[in-house]
mmCIF file of C-alpha atoms in Angstrom:
data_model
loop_
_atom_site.group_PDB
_atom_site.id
_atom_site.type_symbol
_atom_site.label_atom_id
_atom_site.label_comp_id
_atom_site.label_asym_id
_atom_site.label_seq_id
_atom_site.Cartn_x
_atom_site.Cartn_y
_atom_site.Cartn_z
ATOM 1 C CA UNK A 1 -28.296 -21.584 32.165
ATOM 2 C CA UNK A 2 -31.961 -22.998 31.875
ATOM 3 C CA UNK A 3 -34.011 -24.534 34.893
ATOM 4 C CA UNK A 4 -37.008 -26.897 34.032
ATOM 5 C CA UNK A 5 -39.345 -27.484 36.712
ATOM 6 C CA UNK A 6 -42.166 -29.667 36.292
ATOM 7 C CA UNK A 7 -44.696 -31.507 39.055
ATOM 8 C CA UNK A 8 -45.372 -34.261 37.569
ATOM 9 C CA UNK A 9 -48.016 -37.071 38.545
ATOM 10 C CA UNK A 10 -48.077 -40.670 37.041
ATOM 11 C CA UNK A 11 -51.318 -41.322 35.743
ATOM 12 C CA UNK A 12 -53.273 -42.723 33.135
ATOM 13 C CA UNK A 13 -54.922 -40.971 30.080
ATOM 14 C CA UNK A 14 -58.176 -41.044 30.908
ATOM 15 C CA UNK A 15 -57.613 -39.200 34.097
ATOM 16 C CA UNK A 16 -55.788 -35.927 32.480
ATOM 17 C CA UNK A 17 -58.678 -34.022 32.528
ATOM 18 C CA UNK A 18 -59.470 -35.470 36.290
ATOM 19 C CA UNK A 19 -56.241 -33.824 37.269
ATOM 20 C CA UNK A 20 -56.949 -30.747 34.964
ATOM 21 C CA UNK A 21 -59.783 -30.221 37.008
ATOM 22 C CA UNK A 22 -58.557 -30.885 41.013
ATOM 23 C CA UNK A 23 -55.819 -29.167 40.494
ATOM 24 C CA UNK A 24 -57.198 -26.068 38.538
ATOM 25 C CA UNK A 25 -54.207 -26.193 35.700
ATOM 26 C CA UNK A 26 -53.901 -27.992 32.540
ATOM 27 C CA UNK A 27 -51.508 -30.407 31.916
ATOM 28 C CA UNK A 28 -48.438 -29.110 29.765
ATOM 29 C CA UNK A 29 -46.504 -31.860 29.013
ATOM 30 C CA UNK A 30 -47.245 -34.859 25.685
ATOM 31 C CA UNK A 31 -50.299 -37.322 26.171
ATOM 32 C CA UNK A 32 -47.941 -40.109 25.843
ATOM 33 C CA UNK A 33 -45.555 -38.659 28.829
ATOM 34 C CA UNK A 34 -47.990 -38.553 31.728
ATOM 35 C CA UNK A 35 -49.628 -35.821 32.889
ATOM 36 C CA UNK A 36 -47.186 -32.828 33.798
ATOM 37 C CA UNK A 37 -46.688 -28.973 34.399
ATOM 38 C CA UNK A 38 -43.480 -27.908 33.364
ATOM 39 C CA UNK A 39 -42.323 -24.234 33.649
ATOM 40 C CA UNK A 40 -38.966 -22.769 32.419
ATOM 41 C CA UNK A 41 -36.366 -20.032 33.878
ATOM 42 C CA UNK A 42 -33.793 -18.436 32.099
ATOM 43 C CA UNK A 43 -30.393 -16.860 33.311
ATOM 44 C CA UNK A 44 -32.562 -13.425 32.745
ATOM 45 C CA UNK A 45 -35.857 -14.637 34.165
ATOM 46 C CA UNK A 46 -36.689 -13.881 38.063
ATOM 47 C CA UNK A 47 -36.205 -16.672 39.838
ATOM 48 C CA UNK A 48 -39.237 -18.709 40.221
ATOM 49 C CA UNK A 49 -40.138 -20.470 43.897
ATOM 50 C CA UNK A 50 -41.086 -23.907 42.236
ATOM 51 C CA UNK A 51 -41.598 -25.976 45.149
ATOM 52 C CA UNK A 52 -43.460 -23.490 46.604
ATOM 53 C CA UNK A 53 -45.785 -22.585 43.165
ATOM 54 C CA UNK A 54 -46.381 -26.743 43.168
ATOM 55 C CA UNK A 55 -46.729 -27.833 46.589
ATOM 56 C CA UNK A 56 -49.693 -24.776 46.447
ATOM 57 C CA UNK A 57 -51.672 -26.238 43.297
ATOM 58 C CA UNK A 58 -51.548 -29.389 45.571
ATOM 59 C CA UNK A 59 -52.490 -28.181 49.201
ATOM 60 C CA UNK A 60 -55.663 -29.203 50.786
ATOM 61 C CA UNK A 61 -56.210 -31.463 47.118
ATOM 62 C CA UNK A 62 -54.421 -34.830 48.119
ATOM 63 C CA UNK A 63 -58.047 -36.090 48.921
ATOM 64 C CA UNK A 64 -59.971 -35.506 45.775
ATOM 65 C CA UNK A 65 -56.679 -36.832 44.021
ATOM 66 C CA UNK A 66 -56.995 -39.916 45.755
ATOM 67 C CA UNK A 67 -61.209 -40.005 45.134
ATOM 68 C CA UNK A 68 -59.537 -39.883 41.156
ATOM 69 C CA UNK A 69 -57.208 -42.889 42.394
ATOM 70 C CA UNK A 70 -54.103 -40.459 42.549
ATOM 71 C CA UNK A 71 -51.436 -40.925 45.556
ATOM 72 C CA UNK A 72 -49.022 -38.884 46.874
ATOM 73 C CA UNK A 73 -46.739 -41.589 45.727
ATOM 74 C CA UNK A 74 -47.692 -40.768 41.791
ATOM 75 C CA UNK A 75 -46.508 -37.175 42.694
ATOM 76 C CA UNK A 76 -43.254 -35.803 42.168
ATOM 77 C CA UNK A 77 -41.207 -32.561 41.168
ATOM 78 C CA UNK A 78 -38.742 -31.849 39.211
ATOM 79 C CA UNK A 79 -35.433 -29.932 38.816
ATOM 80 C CA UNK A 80 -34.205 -30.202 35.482
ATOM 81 C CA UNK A 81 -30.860 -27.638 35.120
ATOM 82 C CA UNK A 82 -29.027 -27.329 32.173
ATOM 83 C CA UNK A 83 -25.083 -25.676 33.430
ATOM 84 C CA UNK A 84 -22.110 -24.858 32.113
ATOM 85 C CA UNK A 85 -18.948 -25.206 34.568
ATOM 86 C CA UNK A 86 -19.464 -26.377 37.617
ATOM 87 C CA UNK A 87 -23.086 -27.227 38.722
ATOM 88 C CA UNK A 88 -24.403 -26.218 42.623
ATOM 89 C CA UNK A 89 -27.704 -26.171 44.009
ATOM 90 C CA UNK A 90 -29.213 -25.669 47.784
ATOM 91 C CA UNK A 91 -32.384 -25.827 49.105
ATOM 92 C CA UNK A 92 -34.082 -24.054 51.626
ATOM 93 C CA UNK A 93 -35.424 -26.225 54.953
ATOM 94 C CA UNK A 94 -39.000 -24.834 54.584
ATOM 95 C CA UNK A 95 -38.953 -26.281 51.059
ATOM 96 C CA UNK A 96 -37.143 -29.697 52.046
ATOM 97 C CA UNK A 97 -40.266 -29.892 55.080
ATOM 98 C CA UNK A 98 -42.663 -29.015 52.813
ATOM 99 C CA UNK A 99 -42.157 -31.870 50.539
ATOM 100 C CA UNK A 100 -41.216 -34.045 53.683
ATOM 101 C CA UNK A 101 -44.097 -33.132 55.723
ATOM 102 C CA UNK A 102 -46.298 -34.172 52.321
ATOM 103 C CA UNK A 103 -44.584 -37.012 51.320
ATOM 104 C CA UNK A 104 -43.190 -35.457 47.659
ATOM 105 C CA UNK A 105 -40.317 -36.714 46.402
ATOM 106 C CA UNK A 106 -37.956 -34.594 44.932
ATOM 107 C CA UNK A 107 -35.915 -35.059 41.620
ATOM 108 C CA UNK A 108 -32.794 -33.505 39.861
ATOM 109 C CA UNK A 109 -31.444 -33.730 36.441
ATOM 110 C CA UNK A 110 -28.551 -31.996 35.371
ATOM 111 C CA UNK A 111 -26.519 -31.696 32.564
ATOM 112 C CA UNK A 112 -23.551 -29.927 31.149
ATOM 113 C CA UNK A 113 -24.236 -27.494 28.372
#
């Protein structure tokens, strides 16, 4: 099993670097798919607190964002889970408030090995 989690923001080019810079990370992702931090976690990795690790790059940073013309409604992350068998995920309620209480929507893609 593989887990891709990415926070992704919908932007143009020419504010990458803009991003780069507020949020103190570069992008990962193509050019030509927006502007993007994507992290993997194998079966063998330790298990990595995404929302957590993204909601933090954002905290206190929706404001300078915005100055870059960059809502919360250009922000989202991503669960992107690659299974075999049967496919179950949960969520803990600080995460699902932390993403409520900021307005992040949260996406999941899965897909059978």
């Amino acid at each position: 099993m593989t887990y891709y989690y990415s926070l992704r923001i919908d932007a143009q080019q020419k504010q990458y670097d803009e991003i780069d810079i507020v949020l103190g990370v570069k992008s990962n992702f193509s050019p030509t798919a927006g502007w993007g931090l994507e992290i993997t976690e194998k079966e063998e990795d330790e298990h990595i607190f995404f929302i957590k690790y993204f909601s933090s790059l954002l905290e206190g940073k929706y404001e300078a964002l915005e100055r870059i013309g960059i809502t919360r409604d250009d922000i989202s992350i991503w669960m992107l889970y690659e299974y075999e068998g049967q496919c179950n995920m949960e969520f803990s309620p600080d995460d699902m408030y932390i993403l409520g209480k900021e307005g992040i929507v949260l996406a999941i893609s899965c897909w059978e090995n």
